[in-house]
Tab-separated table of C-alpha atoms and ligand atoms in Angstrom:
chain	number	residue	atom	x	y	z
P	1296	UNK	CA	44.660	135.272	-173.260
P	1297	UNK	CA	46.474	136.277	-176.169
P	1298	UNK	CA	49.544	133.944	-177.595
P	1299	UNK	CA	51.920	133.194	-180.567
P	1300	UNK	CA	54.124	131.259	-182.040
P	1301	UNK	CA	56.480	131.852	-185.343
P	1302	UNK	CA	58.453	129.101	-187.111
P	1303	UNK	CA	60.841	129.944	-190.063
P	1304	UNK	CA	64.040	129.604	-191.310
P	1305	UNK	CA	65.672	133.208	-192.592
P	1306	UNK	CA	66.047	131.128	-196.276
P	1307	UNK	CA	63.584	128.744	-195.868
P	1308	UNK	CA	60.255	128.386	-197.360
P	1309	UNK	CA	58.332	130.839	-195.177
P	1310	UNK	CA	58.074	132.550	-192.107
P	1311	UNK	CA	54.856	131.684	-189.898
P	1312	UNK	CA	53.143	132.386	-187.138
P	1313	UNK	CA	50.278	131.042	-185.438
P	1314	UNK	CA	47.834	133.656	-183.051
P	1315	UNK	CA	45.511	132.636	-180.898
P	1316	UNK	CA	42.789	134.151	-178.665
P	1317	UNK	CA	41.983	137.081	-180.691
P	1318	UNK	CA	38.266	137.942	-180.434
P	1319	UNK	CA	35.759	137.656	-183.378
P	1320	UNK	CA	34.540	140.377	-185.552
P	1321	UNK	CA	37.687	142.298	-186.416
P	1322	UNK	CA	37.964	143.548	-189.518
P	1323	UNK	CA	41.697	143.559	-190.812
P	1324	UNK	CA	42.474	144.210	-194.634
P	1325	UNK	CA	45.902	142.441	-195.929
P	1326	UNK	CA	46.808	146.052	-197.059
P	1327	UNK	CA	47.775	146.874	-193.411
P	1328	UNK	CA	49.312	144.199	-192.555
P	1329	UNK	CA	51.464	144.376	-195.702
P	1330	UNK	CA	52.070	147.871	-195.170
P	1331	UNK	CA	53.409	146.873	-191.705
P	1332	UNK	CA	56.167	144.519	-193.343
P	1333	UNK	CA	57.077	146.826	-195.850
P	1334	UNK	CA	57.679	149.477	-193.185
P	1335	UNK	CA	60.150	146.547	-191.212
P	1336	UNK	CA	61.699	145.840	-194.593
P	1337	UNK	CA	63.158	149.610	-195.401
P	1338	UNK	CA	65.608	151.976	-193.467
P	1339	UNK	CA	69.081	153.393	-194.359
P	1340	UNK	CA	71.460	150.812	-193.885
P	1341	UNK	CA	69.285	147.628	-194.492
P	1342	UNK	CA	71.516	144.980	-197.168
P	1343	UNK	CA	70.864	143.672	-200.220
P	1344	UNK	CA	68.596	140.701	-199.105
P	1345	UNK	CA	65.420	143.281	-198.891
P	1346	UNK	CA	65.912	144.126	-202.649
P	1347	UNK	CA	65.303	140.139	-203.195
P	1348	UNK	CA	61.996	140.398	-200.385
P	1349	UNK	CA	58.514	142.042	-201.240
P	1350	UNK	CA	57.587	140.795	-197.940
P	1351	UNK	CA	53.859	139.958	-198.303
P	1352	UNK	CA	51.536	138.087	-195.890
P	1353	UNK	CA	49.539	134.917	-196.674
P	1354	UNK	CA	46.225	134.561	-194.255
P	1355	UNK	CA	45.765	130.324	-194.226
P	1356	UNK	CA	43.117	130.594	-191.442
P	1357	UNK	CA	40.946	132.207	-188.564
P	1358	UNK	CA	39.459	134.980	-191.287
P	1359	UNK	CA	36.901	134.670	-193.402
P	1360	UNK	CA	35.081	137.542	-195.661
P	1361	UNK	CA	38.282	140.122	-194.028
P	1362	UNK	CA	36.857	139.548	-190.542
P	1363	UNK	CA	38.268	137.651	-188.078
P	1364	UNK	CA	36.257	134.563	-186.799
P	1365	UNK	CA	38.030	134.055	-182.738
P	1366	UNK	CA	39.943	130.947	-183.948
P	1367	UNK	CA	43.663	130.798	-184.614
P	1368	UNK	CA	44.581	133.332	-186.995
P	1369	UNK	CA	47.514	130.926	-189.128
P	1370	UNK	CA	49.534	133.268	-191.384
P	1371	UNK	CA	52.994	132.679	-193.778
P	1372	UNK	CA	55.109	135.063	-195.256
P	1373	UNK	CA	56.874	133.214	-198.176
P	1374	UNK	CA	60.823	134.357	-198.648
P	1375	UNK	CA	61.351	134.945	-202.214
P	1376	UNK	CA	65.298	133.973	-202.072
P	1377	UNK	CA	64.026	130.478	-200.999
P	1378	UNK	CA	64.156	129.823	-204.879
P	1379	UNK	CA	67.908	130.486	-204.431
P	1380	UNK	CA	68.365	128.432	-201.567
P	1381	UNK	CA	66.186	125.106	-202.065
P	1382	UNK	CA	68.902	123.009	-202.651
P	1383	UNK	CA	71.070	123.813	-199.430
P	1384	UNK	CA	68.141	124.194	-196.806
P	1385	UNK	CA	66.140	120.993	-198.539
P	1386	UNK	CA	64.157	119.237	-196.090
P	1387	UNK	CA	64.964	115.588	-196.293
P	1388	UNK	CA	67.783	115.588	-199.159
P	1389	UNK	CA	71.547	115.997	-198.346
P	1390	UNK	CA	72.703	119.240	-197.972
P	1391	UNK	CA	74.410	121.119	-201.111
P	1392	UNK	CA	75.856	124.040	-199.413
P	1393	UNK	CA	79.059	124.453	-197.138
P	1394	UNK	CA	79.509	123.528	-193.946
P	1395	UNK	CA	79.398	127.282	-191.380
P	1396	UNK	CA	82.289	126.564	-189.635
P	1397	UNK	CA	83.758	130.094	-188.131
P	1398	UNK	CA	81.251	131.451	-185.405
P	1399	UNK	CA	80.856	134.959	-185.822
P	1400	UNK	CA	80.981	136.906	-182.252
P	1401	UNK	CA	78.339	138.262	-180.522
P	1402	UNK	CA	75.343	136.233	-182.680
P	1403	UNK	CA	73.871	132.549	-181.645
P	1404	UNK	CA	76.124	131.022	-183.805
P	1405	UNK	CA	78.751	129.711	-181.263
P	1406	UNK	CA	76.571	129.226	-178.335
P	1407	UNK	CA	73.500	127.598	-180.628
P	1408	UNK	CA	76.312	125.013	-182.464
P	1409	UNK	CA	77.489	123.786	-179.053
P	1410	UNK	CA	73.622	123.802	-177.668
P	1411	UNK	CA	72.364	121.925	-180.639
P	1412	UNK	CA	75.215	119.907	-181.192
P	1413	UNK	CA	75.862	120.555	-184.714
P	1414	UNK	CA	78.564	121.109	-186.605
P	1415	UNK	CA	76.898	123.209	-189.376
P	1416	UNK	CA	76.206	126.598	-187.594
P	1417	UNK	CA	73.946	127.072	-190.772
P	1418	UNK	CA	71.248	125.204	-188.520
P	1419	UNK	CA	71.938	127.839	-186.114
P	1420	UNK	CA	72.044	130.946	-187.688
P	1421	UNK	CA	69.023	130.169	-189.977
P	1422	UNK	CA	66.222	130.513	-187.275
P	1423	UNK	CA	68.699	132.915	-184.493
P	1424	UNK	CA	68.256	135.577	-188.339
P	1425	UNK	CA	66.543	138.304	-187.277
P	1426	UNK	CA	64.441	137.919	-190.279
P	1427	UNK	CA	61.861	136.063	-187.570
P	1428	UNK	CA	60.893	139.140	-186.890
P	1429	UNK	CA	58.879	139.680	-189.907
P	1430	UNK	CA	56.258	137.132	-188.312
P	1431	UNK	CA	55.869	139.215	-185.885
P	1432	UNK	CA	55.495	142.250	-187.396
P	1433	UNK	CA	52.688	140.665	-189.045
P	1434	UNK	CA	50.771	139.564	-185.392
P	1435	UNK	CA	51.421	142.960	-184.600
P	1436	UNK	CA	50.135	144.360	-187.403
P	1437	UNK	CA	46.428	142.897	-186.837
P	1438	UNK	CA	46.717	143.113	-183.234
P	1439	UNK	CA	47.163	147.447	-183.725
P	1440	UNK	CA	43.972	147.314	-185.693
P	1441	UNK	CA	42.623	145.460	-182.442
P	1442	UNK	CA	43.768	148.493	-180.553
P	1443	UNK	CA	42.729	150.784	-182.717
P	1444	UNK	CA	39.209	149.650	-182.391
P	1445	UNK	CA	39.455	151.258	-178.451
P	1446	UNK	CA	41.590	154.856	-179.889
P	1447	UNK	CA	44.579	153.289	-178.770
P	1448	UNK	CA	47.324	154.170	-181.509
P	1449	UNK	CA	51.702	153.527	-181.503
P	1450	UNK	CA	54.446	155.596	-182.804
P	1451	UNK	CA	58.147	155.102	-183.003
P	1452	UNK	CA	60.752	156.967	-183.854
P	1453	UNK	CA	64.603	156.507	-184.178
P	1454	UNK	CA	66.534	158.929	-181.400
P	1455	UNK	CA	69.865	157.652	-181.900
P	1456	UNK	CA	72.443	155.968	-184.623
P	1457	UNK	CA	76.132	155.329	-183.390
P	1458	UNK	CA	77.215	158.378	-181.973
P	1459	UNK	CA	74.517	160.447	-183.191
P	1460	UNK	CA	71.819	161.468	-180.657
P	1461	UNK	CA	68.489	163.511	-182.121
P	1462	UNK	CA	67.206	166.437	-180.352
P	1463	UNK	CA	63.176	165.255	-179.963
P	1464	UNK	CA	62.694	166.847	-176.648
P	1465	UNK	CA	59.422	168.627	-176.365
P	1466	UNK	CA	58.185	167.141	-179.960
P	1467	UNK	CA	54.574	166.536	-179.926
P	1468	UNK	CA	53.355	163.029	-180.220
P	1469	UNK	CA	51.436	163.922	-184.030
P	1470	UNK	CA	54.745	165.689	-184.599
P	1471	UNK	CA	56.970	162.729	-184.042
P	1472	UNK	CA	54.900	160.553	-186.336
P	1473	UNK	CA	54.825	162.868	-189.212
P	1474	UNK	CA	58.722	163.284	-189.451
P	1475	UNK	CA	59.929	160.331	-188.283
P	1476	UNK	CA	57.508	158.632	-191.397
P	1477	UNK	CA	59.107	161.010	-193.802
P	1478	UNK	CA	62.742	160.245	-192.529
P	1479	UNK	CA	65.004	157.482	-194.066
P	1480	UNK	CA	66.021	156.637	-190.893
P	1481	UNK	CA	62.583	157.244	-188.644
P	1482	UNK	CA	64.177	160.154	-187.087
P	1483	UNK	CA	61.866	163.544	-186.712
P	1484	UNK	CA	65.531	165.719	-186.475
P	1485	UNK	CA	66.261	166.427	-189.801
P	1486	UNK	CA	70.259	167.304	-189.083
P	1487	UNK	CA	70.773	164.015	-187.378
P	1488	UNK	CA	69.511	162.739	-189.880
P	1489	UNK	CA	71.791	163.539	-192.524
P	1490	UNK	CA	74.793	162.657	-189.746
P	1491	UNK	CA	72.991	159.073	-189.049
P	1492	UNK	CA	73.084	158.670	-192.545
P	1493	UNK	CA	76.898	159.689	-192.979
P	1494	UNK	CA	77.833	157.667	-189.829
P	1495	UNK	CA	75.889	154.553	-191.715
P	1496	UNK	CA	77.900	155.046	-195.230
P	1497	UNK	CA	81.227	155.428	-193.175
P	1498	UNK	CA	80.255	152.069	-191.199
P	1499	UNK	CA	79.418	150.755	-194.486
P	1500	UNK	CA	82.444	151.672	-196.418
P	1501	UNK	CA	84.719	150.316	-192.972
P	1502	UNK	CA	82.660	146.874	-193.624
P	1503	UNK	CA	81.591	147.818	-189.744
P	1504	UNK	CA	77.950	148.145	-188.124
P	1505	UNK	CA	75.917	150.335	-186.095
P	1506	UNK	CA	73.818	150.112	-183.392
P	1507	UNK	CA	71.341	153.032	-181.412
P	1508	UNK	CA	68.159	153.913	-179.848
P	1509	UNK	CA	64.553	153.779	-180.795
P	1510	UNK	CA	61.667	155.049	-178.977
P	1511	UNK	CA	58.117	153.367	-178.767
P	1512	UNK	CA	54.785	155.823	-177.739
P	1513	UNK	CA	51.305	154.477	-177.650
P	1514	UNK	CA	48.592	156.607	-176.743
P	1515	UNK	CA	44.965	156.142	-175.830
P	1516	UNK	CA	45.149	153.914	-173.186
P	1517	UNK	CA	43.128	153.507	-170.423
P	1518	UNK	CA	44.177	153.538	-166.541
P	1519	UNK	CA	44.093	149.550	-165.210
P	1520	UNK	CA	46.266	147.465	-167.721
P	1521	UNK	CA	47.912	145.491	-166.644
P	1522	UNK	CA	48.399	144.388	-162.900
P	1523	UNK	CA	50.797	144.519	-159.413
P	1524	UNK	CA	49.556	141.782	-157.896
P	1525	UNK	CA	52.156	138.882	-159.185
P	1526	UNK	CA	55.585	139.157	-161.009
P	1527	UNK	CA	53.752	137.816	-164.511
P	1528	UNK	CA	50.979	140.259	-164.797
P	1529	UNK	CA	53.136	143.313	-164.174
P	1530	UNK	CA	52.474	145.108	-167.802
P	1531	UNK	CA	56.733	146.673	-167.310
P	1532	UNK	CA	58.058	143.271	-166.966
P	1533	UNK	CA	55.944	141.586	-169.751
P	1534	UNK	CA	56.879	144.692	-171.695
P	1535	UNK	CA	60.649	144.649	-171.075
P	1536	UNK	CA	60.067	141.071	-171.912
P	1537	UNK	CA	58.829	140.927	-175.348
P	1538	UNK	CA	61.640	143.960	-176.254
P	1539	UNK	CA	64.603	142.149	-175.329
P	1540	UNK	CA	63.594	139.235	-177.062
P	1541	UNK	CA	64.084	141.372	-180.188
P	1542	UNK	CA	67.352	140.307	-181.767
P	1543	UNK	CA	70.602	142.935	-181.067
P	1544	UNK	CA	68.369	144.606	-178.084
P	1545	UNK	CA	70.287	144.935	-174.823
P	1546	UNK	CA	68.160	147.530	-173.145
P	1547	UNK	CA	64.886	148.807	-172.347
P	1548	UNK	CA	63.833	151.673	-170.309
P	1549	UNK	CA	60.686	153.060	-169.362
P	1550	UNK	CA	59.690	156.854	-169.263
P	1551	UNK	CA	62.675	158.360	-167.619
P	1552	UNK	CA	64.643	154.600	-167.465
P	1553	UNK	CA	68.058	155.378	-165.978
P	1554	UNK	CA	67.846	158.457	-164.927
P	1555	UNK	CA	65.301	158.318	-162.175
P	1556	UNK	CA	68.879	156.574	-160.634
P	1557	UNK	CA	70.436	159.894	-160.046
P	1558	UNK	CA	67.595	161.918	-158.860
P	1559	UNK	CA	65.467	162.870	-155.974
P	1560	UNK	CA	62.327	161.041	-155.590
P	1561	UNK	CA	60.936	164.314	-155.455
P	1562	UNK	CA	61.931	165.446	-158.960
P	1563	UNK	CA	60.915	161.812	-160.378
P	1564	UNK	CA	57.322	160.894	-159.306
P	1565	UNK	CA	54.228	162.146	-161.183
P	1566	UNK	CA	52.454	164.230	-158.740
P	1567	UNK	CA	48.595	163.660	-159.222
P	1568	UNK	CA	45.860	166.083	-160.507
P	1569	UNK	CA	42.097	165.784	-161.268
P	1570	UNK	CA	39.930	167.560	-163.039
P	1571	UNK	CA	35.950	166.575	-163.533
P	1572	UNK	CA	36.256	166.755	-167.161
P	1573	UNK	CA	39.951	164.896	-167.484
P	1574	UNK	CA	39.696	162.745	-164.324
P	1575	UNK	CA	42.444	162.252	-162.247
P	1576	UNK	CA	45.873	163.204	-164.462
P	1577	UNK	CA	49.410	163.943	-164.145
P	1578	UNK	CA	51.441	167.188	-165.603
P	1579	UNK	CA	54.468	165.094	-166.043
P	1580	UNK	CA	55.404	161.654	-167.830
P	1581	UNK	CA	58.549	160.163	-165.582
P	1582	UNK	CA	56.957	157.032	-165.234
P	1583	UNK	CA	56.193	156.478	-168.883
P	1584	UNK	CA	53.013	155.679	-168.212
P	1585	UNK	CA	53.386	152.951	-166.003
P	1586	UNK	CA	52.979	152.621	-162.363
P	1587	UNK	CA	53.192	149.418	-160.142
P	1588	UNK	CA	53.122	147.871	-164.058
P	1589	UNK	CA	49.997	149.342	-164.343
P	1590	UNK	CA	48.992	151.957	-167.056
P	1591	UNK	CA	48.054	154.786	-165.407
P	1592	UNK	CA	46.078	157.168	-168.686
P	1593	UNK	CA	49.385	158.982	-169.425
P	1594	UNK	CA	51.517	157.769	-172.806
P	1595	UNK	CA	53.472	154.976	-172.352
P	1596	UNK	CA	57.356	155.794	-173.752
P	1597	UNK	CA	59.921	152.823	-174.108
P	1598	UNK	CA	63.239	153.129	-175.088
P	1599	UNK	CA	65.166	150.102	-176.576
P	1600	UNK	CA	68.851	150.434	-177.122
P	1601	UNK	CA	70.171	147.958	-180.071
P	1602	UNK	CA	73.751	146.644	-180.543
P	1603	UNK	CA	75.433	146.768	-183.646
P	1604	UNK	CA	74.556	143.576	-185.651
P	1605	UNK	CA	77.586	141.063	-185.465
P	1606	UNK	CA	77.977	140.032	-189.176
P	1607	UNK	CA	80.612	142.664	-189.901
P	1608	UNK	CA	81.990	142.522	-193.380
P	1609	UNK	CA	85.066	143.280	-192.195
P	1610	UNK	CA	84.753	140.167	-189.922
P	1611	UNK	CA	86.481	139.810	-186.471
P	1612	UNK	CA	88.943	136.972	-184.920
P	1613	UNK	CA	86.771	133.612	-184.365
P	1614	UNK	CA	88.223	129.481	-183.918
P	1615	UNK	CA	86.635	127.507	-186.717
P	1616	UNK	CA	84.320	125.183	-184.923
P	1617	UNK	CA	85.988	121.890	-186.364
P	1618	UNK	CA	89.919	122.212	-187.074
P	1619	UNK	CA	89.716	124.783	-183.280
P	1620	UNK	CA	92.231	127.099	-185.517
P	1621	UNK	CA	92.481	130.885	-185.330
P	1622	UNK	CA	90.597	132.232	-188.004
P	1623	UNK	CA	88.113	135.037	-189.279
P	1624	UNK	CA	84.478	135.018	-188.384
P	1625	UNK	CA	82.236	134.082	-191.468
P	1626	UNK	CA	80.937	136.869	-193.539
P	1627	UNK	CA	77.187	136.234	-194.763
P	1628	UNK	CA	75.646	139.001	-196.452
P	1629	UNK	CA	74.141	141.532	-193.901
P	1630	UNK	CA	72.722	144.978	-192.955
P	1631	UNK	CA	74.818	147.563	-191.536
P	1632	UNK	CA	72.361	149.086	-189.412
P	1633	UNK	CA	68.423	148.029	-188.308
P	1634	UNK	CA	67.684	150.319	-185.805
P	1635	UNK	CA	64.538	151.800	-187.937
P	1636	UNK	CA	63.585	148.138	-188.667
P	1637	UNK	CA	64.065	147.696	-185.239
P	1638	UNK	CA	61.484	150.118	-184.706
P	1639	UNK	CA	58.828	148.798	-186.259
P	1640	UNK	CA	59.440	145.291	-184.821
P	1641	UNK	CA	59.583	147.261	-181.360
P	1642	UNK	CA	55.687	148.750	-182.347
P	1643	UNK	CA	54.786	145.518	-183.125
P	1644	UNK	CA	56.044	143.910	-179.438
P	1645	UNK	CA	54.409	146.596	-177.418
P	1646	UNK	CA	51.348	146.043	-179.220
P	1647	UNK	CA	50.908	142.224	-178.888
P	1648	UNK	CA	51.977	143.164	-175.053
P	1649	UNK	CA	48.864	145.685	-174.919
P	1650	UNK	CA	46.718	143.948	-177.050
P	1651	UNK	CA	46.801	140.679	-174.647
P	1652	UNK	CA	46.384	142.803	-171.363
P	1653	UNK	CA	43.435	144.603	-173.110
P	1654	UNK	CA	42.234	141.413	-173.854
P	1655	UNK	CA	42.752	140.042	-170.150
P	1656	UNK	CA	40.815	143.067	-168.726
P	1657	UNK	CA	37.516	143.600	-171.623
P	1658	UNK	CA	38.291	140.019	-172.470
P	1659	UNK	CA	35.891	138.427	-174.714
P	1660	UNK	CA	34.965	136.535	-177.704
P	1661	UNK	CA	33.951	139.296	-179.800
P	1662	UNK	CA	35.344	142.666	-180.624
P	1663	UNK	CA	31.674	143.545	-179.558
P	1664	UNK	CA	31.322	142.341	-176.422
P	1665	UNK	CA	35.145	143.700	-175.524
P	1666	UNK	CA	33.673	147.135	-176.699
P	1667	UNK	CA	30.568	146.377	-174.103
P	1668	UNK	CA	33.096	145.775	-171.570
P	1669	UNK	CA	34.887	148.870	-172.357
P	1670	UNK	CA	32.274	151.563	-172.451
P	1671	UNK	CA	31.120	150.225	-168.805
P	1672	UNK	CA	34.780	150.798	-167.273
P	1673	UNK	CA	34.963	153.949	-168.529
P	1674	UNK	CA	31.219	154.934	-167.367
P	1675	UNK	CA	32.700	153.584	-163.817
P	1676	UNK	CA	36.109	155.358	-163.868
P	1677	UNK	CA	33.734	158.721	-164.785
P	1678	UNK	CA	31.666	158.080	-161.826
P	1679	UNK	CA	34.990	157.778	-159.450
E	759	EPS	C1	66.655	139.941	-192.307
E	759	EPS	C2	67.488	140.198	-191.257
E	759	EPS	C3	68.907	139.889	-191.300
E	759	EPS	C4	69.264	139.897	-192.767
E	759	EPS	C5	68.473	138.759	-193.409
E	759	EPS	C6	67.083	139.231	-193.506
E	759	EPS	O1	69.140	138.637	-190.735
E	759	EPS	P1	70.318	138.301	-189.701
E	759	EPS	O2	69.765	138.593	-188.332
E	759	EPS	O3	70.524	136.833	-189.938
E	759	EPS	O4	71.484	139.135	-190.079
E	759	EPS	O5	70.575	139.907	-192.990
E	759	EPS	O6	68.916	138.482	-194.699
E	759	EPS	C7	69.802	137.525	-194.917
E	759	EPS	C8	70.107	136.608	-194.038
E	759	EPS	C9	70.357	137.544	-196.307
E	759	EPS	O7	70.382	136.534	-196.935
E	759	EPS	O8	70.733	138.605	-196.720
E	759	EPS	C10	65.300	140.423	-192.242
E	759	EPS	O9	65.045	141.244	-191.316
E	759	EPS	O10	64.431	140.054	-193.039
């Protein structure tokens, strides 16, 4: 079994994470995985804070000579801006810094105050920052080079800002990744594109946000991840899981995801083909890939729609936690829109997910003996 945890404040020292169960003898350079965080870090529409962050990883344990050893793989990724904010998130000394009084609505800050019982939603807001995230964006960066090692391989790509909606239908998968990489916002349509980007500067100017869509694609893997036998093991709900745990997300939908509501069952199952060379196949994707939660050798597409973030500079109508008076939410510098971000956090969630189910089936303490395991399912699916 894969696992994780990630500690952190958004302006504290660091943020960590600790992973556990990976197998031995993976090689991982620290290029990747910084390349990973950089990739989280940019997007149209991110604030000011990432022109403070060179987001870099720090590997305190479970490597040695750029291989991994199968113990916990410890890692920190030091915030810059701590410098600037020592004094108010000090450990043990008195606070220097403000009291957070006016909940802002729709983040943790109102909910997590009352929870925690504090009266500084500072103590909230601090760990509810999406800026988390960037913890595990690095876990997923090391677990892709995991999946890489069995020609498994993710894209993403941004299909919606605001009102915006990119034409992507019919884009092959090698297409997708080589526009959406070259696109400010991760989107392979170049004209919606230049309107996300408009609708982001008007949201910006309005002191407003925006939310969207992003799409996740991993190809590569093999029928039998997963399982249907209990609730826990079913790959779609572990999946769904691990998406909507991503700050802002309120939805997640697999291959055709609402719209197999309003259709036929006829015109939304994949019928089934085989071939001796290919095996048994499928001409269409409805099912995204999954069936039963259960990969079943097609692509596996997730779409995750994002709300706009609530720190709006032009800040809505709150009651200040203390006095209880009418008042305006607080406004703490902020993005105006992370759905590409959001994309590369949502690569990194669907890998850890994959990563740990590939683990569970070829599970083993070296990448070498998973690999053993590997080549004899395949041998056995070929002789089905
Ligand atoms: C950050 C995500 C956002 C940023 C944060 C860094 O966090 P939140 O979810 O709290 O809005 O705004 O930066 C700041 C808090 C700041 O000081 O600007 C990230 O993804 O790294």
């Amino acid at each position: 079994m894969l696992r994780y945890l990630t500690a952190g404040e958004s302006h504290g020292r660091s943020l960590m994470a600790i992973l556990e169960g990976m197998p031995s003898g993976l090689r991982v350079d620290k290029t990747t995985i910084d390349r990973e965080l950089k990739r989280r870090q940019a997007g149209y529409g991110r604030g000011k804070r990432m022109n403070i962050e060179k987001d870099r990883v720090q590997i305190l344990s479970g490597m040695r000579g750029g291989e991994t050893l199968g113990s916990p793989v410890a890692l920190s990724i030091p915030n810059k801006d701590w410098e600037n904010w020592k004094l108010i998130m000090d450990t043990f000394g008195p606070s220097k810094g403000e009291k957070v009084t006016r909940p802002r609505p729709g983040h943790a800050d109102l909910v997590g105050a009352l929870k925690y019982d504090q009266d500084d939603i500072r103590n909230v807001l601090e760990r509810a920052s999406a800026r988390e995230t960037a913890a595990r964006v690095a876990i997923g960066a090391i677990v892709k080079v995991l999946l890489s090692e069995f020609g498994i391989s993710i894209v993403s790509q941004v299909i919606q800002i605001g009102g915006v909606k990119a034409k992507v239908e019919g884009l092959k998968i090698s297409e997708i990744k080589r526009k959406a990489s070259g696109s400010k916002v991760s989107c392979p349509d170049r004209e919606a594109e230049r309107l996300m980007i408009e609708e982001i500067d008007k949201a910006k100017k309005d002191g407003d946000t925006l939310g969207g869509i992003f799409e996740v694609i991993t190809t590569g893997l093999p029928i039998g991840l997963g399982s249907y036998v209990h609730p826990d093991r079913r790959l779609d709900g572990r999946l769904a899981q691990g998406l909507m745990s991503i700050p802002a997300v309120k939805g997640v939908e697999i291959g055709l995801g609402f719209r197999v509501s309003e259709l036929p069952g006829s015109e939304v199952q994949d019928e089934i083909f085989y071939e001796q060379k290919k095996g048994f196949y499928r001409k269409t994707n409805n099912a995204g890939g999954l069936e039963g939660g259960v990969t079943n050798g097609e692509p596996l597409r997730i779409k995750v729609a994002l709300k706009p973030i609530s720190t709006l500079q032009r800040p809505l109508s709150s009651v200040d936690l203390i006095t209880k008076k009418r008042v305006k939410a607080t406004v703490e510098r902020a993005d105006v829109c992370v759905v590409p971000a959001a994309a590369v956090i949502g690569e990194s969630v669907v890998a850890f997910e994959l990563a740990n189910a590939l683990i569970e089936k070829f599970g083993g303490d070296s990448i070498s003996e998973m690999q053993r395991n590997y080549r004899g399912y395949l041998k056995y699916l070929k002789q089905r």
